[in-house]
Structure formats: C-alpha cells, structure tokens
Amino acid sequence: MKISIIIPAYNEEQLLPTTIHSVKESAAIFLNNNWQYEIIVCDNNSTDKTAEISHSLGATVVFEPVNQIARARNSGAKAASGDWLIFIDADSHPTAELFKSVIKEVESNKTIGGGCLIEMKNVPFIAKAVSEFWNLISITMRWAAGSFIFCRSETFKSIGGFNEDLFASEEIDFSKRLKRFARGKNLKFKIITKPGLHTSARKVHLYEKREYLLFVLKTMFKFGSTLRERESCKIWYDGRR
C-alpha cells in the first residue's frame, strides 16, 4: 500500500517547514505498517521560497500556475502514485494517531474516504465557538474540512477531483460527490472524531470579524455565487500572511 500526502501551498515559507517535519515524523506510522508514502507539495504560483524549501526537505514539488486551491490539490493528485491520497493544508499538523486512524479505515475495506475534526489553540472565544460549530456540522453532514481529506486514488479520478469552478467550499462539494459515489458502492465516508487535526489560527488574527461577516452575508445574498468569484474570496487569495 502506498499513501500520497499532498500539500497545496501558496507563499508558505514561514509555516511549511514545520508542517513537512510534522508530516514526516507522523508518517513513520505508515512505514511501521509496511506501507510506503510520499509527500507532494503543489507550489501554487508562490513568489517566496515555498518550492525551494519543499525540495530541501525531501518533498516532490509540482507547480500550478493558477492560484486556486482546487487546482492546486488536483495538480498534486495528478503527480501522485499512491493508492490513497491525503490532502493536508500547509498550516496544519497531523499526528501519528490521526494517520493511524486513517490506516484503520483503509484496512477496513469499508471506507472510500473522509476527513477529521479540527483543533485551534490560543484563539478568542468566538473563533473557538465557530470551529466547534464547524466540527458539529462536519459530524452531522459528514463534510470534510479542507485541511484534511483522504480518499482512494482511483475514486478521486472517477469523480473528477475537486471542482475548479469553486474558489472556496470546494471541500464541501467534494465531500458531497464522494458520499454519493460511496453509496453506490455500499461504502462509507468517514469523519474521524478523535484525534483531531491541529491547524493554524492565523486567519483568525489576520482578518477582522466584519470581513468574515461581509463574506457570509454576500454569499447568502448571492445564493452562493460568490464561491465562484476569486475577488469575493479574498480571505483565501489576497496573500495576507
């Protein structure tokens, strides 16, 4: 069995080294189970040393010129040789216990893919409440957070990967399509509840509450069409670091 760990990255020279070290340390669990793994970083048209740092840390680097999360993930997947794919954000730190939970799902032969809950530290109460609310939605709706998604490689290809018409919420769209595919195969889409994934809270500190509120209201008012407009999704694309 081989696992491809794909990390989309746009100007992530500050946080990417810690993420890659965390992934390599935790991925030793795969080797202990006689599995192979590879780390693929998709440099999403960075202007910093993202690609150089990734190379120096032993990752395979692919380039995606169009700055879009869905395209970056898809480009990384095209270069992958694993039987299973795991997508991890460049500011997130998986543990060996989380990878062990993925192994359990893979070896059950009953799971087609899934995600996990997220954890953020040192954030204001409202940000903590929002993350907990998302976790509740994730469990209830079985939607994977974009920071950690796993699935069978052949299934990823079968459903066409991530929707490149979307500049945000592409992970929800992907979850929905993967769940539909799973039902047809009598398989399940699993949200791992323990352990969770530690992810950076930097966006909580970089953006004001009114910016998030404006995005939510605009998305509701325009019935979700903002998700297809890069200029409306600046929280993900304005490059603030």
PDB file of N, CA and C in Angstrom, residues 155-211:
ATOM      1  N   THR A 155     -10.866   6.497  -6.867  1.00  0.00           N
ATOM      2  CA  THR A 155     -12.150   7.166  -6.683  1.00  0.00           C
ATOM      3  C   THR A 155     -12.025   8.655  -6.958  1.00  0.00           C
ATOM      4  N   PHE A 156     -10.925   9.245  -6.518  1.00  0.00           N
ATOM      5  CA  PHE A 156     -10.664  10.658  -6.784  1.00  0.00           C
ATOM      6  C   PHE A 156     -10.738  10.928  -8.285  1.00  0.00           C
ATOM      7  N   LYS A 157     -10.128  10.050  -9.061  1.00  0.00           N
ATOM      8  CA  LYS A 157     -10.145  10.205 -10.517  1.00  0.00           C
ATOM      9  C   LYS A 157     -11.546   9.987 -11.070  1.00  0.00           C
ATOM     10  N   SER A 158     -12.261   9.030 -10.504  1.00  0.00           N
ATOM     11  CA  SER A 158     -13.599   8.684 -11.001  1.00  0.00           C
ATOM     12  C   SER A 158     -14.581   9.841 -10.866  1.00  0.00           C
ATOM     13  N   ILE A 159     -14.460  10.617  -9.775  1.00  0.00           N
ATOM     14  CA  ILE A 159     -15.416  11.707  -9.573  1.00  0.00           C
ATOM     15  C   ILE A 159     -14.875  13.049 -10.071  1.00  0.00           C
ATOM     16  N   GLY A 160     -13.686  13.039 -10.663  1.00  0.00           N
ATOM     17  CA  GLY A 160     -13.158  14.248 -11.285  1.00  0.00           C
ATOM     18  C   GLY A 160     -12.420  15.204 -10.378  1.00  0.00           C
ATOM     19  N   GLY A 161     -12.027  14.735  -9.195  1.00  0.00           N
ATOM     20  CA  GLY A 161     -11.266  15.586  -8.291  1.00  0.00           C
ATOM     21  C   GLY A 161     -12.077  16.746  -7.749  1.00  0.00           C
ATOM     22  N   PHE A 162     -11.387  17.811  -7.393  1.00  0.00           N
ATOM     23  CA  PHE A 162     -12.042  18.996  -6.844  1.00  0.00           C
ATOM     24  C   PHE A 162     -12.594  19.866  -7.966  1.00  0.00           C
ATOM     25  N   ASN A 163     -13.701  20.516  -7.685  1.00  0.00           N
ATOM     26  CA  ASN A 163     -14.382  21.357  -8.664  1.00  0.00           C
ATOM     27  C   ASN A 163     -13.606  22.657  -8.869  1.00  0.00           C
ATOM     28  N   GLU A 164     -13.048  22.851 -10.049  1.00  0.00           N
ATOM     29  CA  GLU A 164     -12.223  24.023 -10.316  1.00  0.00           C
ATOM     30  C   GLU A 164     -13.034  25.267 -10.660  1.00  0.00           C
ATOM     31  N   ASP A 165     -14.352  25.161 -10.601  1.00  0.00           N
ATOM     32  CA  ASP A 165     -15.198  26.344 -10.737  1.00  0.00           C
ATOM     33  C   ASP A 165     -15.336  27.077  -9.409  1.00  0.00           C
ATOM     34  N   LEU A 166     -14.925  26.414  -8.323  1.00  0.00           N
ATOM     35  CA  LEU A 166     -15.090  26.975  -6.984  1.00  0.00           C
ATOM     36  C   LEU A 166     -13.774  27.523  -6.439  1.00  0.00           C
ATOM     37  N   PHE A 167     -13.847  28.691  -5.816  1.00  0.00           N
ATOM     38  CA  PHE A 167     -12.671  29.286  -5.181  1.00  0.00           C
ATOM     39  C   PHE A 167     -12.710  29.121  -3.663  1.00  0.00           C
ATOM     40  N   ALA A 168     -13.824  28.625  -3.150  1.00  0.00           N
ATOM     41  CA  ALA A 168     -13.969  28.311  -1.730  1.00  0.00           C
ATOM     42  C   ALA A 168     -15.065  27.267  -1.589  1.00  0.00           C
ATOM     43  N   SER A 169     -15.054  26.554  -0.475  1.00  0.00           N
ATOM     44  CA  SER A 169     -16.026  25.485  -0.190  1.00  0.00           C
ATOM     45  C   SER A 169     -15.933  24.316  -1.162  1.00  0.00           C
ATOM     46  N   GLU A 170     -14.812  24.215  -1.857  1.00  0.00           N
ATOM     47  CA  GLU A 170     -14.629  23.084  -2.770  1.00  0.00           C
ATOM     48  C   GLU A 170     -14.556  21.757  -2.018  1.00  0.00           C
ATOM     49  N   GLU A 171     -14.166  21.802  -0.735  1.00  0.00           N
ATOM     50  CA  GLU A 171     -14.109  20.573   0.052  1.00  0.00           C
ATOM     51  C   GLU A 171     -15.508  20.048   0.379  1.00  0.00           C
ATOM     52  N   ILE A 172     -16.470  20.957   0.540  1.00  0.00           N
ATOM     53  CA  ILE A 172     -17.853  20.542   0.797  1.00  0.00           C
ATOM     54  C   ILE A 172     -18.451  19.913  -0.448  1.00  0.00           C
ATOM     55  N   ASP A 173     -18.222  20.558  -1.587  1.00  0.00           N
ATOM     56  CA  ASP A 173     -18.682  19.995  -2.860  1.00  0.00           C
ATOM     57  C   ASP A 173     -18.069  18.620  -3.096  1.00  0.00           C
ATOM     58  N   PHE A 174     -16.775  18.493  -2.805  1.00  0.00           N
ATOM     59  CA  PHE A 174     -16.078  17.214  -2.976  1.00  0.00           C
ATOM     60  C   PHE A 174     -16.661  16.159  -2.038  1.00  0.00           C
ATOM     61  N   SER A 175     -16.920  16.533  -0.797  1.00  0.00           N
ATOM     62  CA  SER A 175     -17.495  15.600   0.178  1.00  0.00           C
ATOM     63  C   SER A 175     -18.844  15.079  -0.297  1.00  0.00           C
ATOM     64  N   LYS A 176     -19.670  15.964  -0.801  1.00  0.00           N
ATOM     65  CA  LYS A 176     -20.998  15.567  -1.274  1.00  0.00           C
ATOM     66  C   LYS A 176     -20.906  14.570  -2.418  1.00  0.00           C
ATOM     67  N   ARG A 177     -20.032  14.856  -3.375  1.00  0.00           N
ATOM     68  CA  ARG A 177     -19.901  13.963  -4.532  1.00  0.00           C
ATOM     69  C   ARG A 177     -19.282  12.626  -4.145  1.00  0.00           C
ATOM     70  N   LEU A 178     -18.332  12.663  -3.221  1.00  0.00           N
ATOM     71  CA  LEU A 178     -17.698  11.429  -2.778  1.00  0.00           C
ATOM     72  C   LEU A 178     -18.684  10.560  -1.989  1.00  0.00           C
ATOM     73  N   LYS A 179     -19.549  11.202  -1.201  1.00  0.00           N
ATOM     74  CA  LYS A 179     -20.563  10.446  -0.458  1.00  0.00           C
ATOM     75  C   LYS A 179     -21.556   9.773  -1.397  1.00  0.00           C
ATOM     76  N   ARG A 180     -21.966  10.492  -2.442  1.00  0.00           N
ATOM     77  CA  ARG A 180     -22.880   9.891  -3.414  1.00  0.00           C
ATOM     78  C   ARG A 180     -22.247   8.683  -4.089  1.00  0.00           C
ATOM     79  N   PHE A 181     -20.978   8.821  -4.446  1.00  0.00           N
ATOM     80  CA  PHE A 181     -20.259   7.716  -5.076  1.00  0.00           C
ATOM     81  C   PHE A 181     -20.149   6.543  -4.104  1.00  0.00           C
ATOM     82  N   ALA A 182     -19.887   6.843  -2.840  1.00  0.00           N
ATOM     83  CA  ALA A 182     -19.739   5.795  -1.820  1.00  0.00           C
ATOM     84  C   ALA A 182     -21.024   4.998  -1.653  1.00  0.00           C
ATOM     85  N   ARG A 183     -22.174   5.690  -1.659  1.00  0.00           N
ATOM     86  CA  ARG A 183     -23.452   4.996  -1.503  1.00  0.00           C
ATOM     87  C   ARG A 183     -23.673   3.983  -2.615  1.00  0.00           C
ATOM     88  N   GLY A 184     -23.246   4.339  -3.816  1.00  0.00           N
ATOM     89  CA  GLY A 184     -23.414   3.429  -4.936  1.00  0.00           C
ATOM     90  C   GLY A 184     -22.543   2.196  -4.848  1.00  0.00           C
ATOM     91  N   LYS A 185     -21.489   2.284  -4.038  1.00  0.00           N
ATOM     92  CA  LYS A 185     -20.555   1.165  -3.863  1.00  0.00           C
ATOM     93  C   LYS A 185     -20.739   0.476  -2.511  1.00  0.00           C
ATOM     94  N   ASN A 186     -21.755   0.902  -1.758  1.00  0.00           N
ATOM     95  CA  ASN A 186     -22.013   0.361  -0.426  1.00  0.00           C
ATOM     96  C   ASN A 186     -20.803   0.566   0.498  1.00  0.00           C
ATOM     97  N   LEU A 187     -20.187   1.737   0.379  1.00  0.00           N
ATOM     98  CA  LEU A 187     -19.044   2.102   1.211  1.00  0.00           C
ATOM     99  C   LEU A 187     -19.406   3.346   2.025  1.00  0.00           C
ATOM    100  N   LYS A 188     -18.535   3.761   2.925  1.00  0.00           N
ATOM    101  CA  LYS A 188     -18.847   4.898   3.787  1.00  0.00           C
ATOM    102  C   LYS A 188     -17.816   6.019   3.647  1.00  0.00           C
ATOM    103  N   PHE A 189     -18.282   7.215   3.970  1.00  0.00           N
ATOM    104  CA  PHE A 189     -17.444   8.407   4.033  1.00  0.00           C
ATOM    105  C   PHE A 189     -17.310   8.739   5.509  1.00  0.00           C
ATOM    106  N   LYS A 190     -16.112   8.661   6.034  1.00  0.00           N
ATOM    107  CA  LYS A 190     -15.889   8.688   7.481  1.00  0.00           C
ATOM    108  C   LYS A 190     -15.266  10.003   7.955  1.00  0.00           C
ATOM    109  N   ILE A 191     -15.885  10.620   8.961  1.00  0.00           N
ATOM    110  CA  ILE A 191     -15.268  11.750   9.640  1.00  0.00           C
ATOM    111  C   ILE A 191     -14.658  11.230  10.934  1.00  0.00           C
ATOM    112  N   ILE A 192     -13.345  11.280  11.028  1.00  0.00           N
ATOM    113  CA  ILE A 192     -12.631  10.815  12.218  1.00  0.00           C
ATOM    114  C   ILE A 192     -12.804  11.857  13.322  1.00  0.00           C
ATOM    115  N   THR A 193     -13.327  11.436  14.457  1.00  0.00           N
ATOM    116  CA  THR A 193     -13.606  12.384  15.543  1.00  0.00           C
ATOM    117  C   THR A 193     -12.453  12.528  16.532  1.00  0.00           C
ATOM    118  N   LYS A 194     -11.675  11.463  16.691  1.00  0.00           N
ATOM    119  CA  LYS A 194     -10.505  11.510  17.573  1.00  0.00           C
ATOM    120  C   LYS A 194      -9.375  10.695  16.956  1.00  0.00           C
ATOM    121  N   PRO A 195      -8.183  11.275  16.913  1.00  0.00           N
ATOM    122  CA  PRO A 195      -7.854  12.653  17.297  1.00  0.00           C
ATOM    123  C   PRO A 195      -8.211  13.634  16.189  1.00  0.00           C
ATOM    124  N   GLY A 196      -8.186  14.929  16.525  1.00  0.00           N
ATOM    125  CA  GLY A 196      -8.442  15.948  15.527  1.00  0.00           C
ATOM    126  C   GLY A 196      -7.144  16.410  14.887  1.00  0.00           C
ATOM    127  N   LEU A 197      -7.241  17.370  14.008  1.00  0.00           N
ATOM    128  CA  LEU A 197      -6.081  17.938  13.323  1.00  0.00           C
ATOM    129  C   LEU A 197      -5.803  19.325  13.873  1.00  0.00           C
ATOM    130  N   HIS A 198      -4.579  19.547  14.345  1.00  0.00           N
ATOM    131  CA  HIS A 198      -4.208  20.880  14.800  1.00  0.00           C
ATOM    132  C   HIS A 198      -3.905  21.746  13.579  1.00  0.00           C
ATOM    133  N   THR A 199      -4.664  22.816  13.426  1.00  0.00           N
ATOM    134  CA  THR A 199      -4.461  23.711  12.293  1.00  0.00           C
ATOM    135  C   THR A 199      -4.247  25.136  12.778  1.00  0.00           C
ATOM    136  N   SER A 200      -3.541  25.905  11.991  1.00  0.00           N
ATOM    137  CA  SER A 200      -3.180  27.265  12.379  1.00  0.00           C
ATOM    138  C   SER A 200      -4.408  28.159  12.519  1.00  0.00           C
ATOM    139  N   ALA A 201      -4.337  29.072  13.479  1.00  0.00           N
ATOM    140  CA  ALA A 201      -5.415  30.042  13.688  1.00  0.00           C
ATOM    141  C   ALA A 201      -5.047  31.394  13.107  1.00  0.00           C
ATOM    142  N   ARG A 202      -4.100  31.418  12.167  1.00  0.00           N
ATOM    143  CA  ARG A 202      -3.600  32.704  11.676  1.00  0.00           C
ATOM    144  C   ARG A 202      -4.692  33.570  11.039  1.00  0.00           C
ATOM    145  N   LYS A 203      -5.652  32.945  10.331  1.00  0.00           N
ATOM    146  CA  LYS A 203      -6.701  33.736   9.687  1.00  0.00           C
ATOM    147  C   LYS A 203      -7.586  34.434  10.719  1.00  0.00           C
ATOM    148  N   VAL A 204      -7.668  33.855  11.915  1.00  0.00           N
ATOM    149  CA  VAL A 204      -8.439  34.495  12.986  1.00  0.00           C
ATOM    150  C   VAL A 204      -7.802  35.831  13.346  1.00  0.00           C
ATOM    151  N   HIS A 205      -6.471  35.883  13.293  1.00  0.00           N
ATOM    152  CA  HIS A 205      -5.749  37.083  13.686  1.00  0.00           C
ATOM    153  C   HIS A 205      -5.514  38.040  12.518  1.00  0.00           C
ATOM    154  N   LEU A 206      -5.509  37.507  11.288  1.00  0.00           N
ATOM    155  CA  LEU A 206      -5.211  38.335  10.123  1.00  0.00           C
ATOM    156  C   LEU A 206      -6.427  39.083   9.584  1.00  0.00           C
ATOM    157  N   TYR A 207      -7.609  38.547   9.842  1.00  0.00           N
ATOM    158  CA  TYR A 207      -8.826  39.147   9.293  1.00  0.00           C
ATOM    159  C   TYR A 207      -9.781  39.555  10.410  1.00  0.00           C
ATOM    160  N   GLU A 208     -10.458  40.669  10.199  1.00  0.00           N
ATOM    161  CA  GLU A 208     -11.409  41.164  11.191  1.00  0.00           C
ATOM    162  C   GLU A 208     -12.743  40.434  11.069  1.00  0.00           C
ATOM    163  N   LYS A 209     -13.484  40.449  12.169  1.00  0.00           N
ATOM    164  CA  LYS A 209     -14.790  39.754  12.185  1.00  0.00           C
ATOM    165  C   LYS A 209     -15.720  40.297  11.106  1.00  0.00           C
ATOM    166  N   ARG A 210     -15.636  41.599  10.849  1.00  0.00           N
ATOM    167  CA  ARG A 210     -16.529  42.188   9.854  1.00  0.00           C
ATOM    168  C   ARG A 210     -16.235  41.667   8.450  1.00  0.00           C
ATOM    169  N   GLU A 211     -14.974  41.290   8.184  1.00  0.00           N
ATOM    170  CA  GLU A 211     -14.628  40.746   6.873  1.00  0.00           C
ATOM    171  C   GLU A 211     -15.267  39.379   6.667  1.00  0.00           C
TER     172      GLU A 211
END
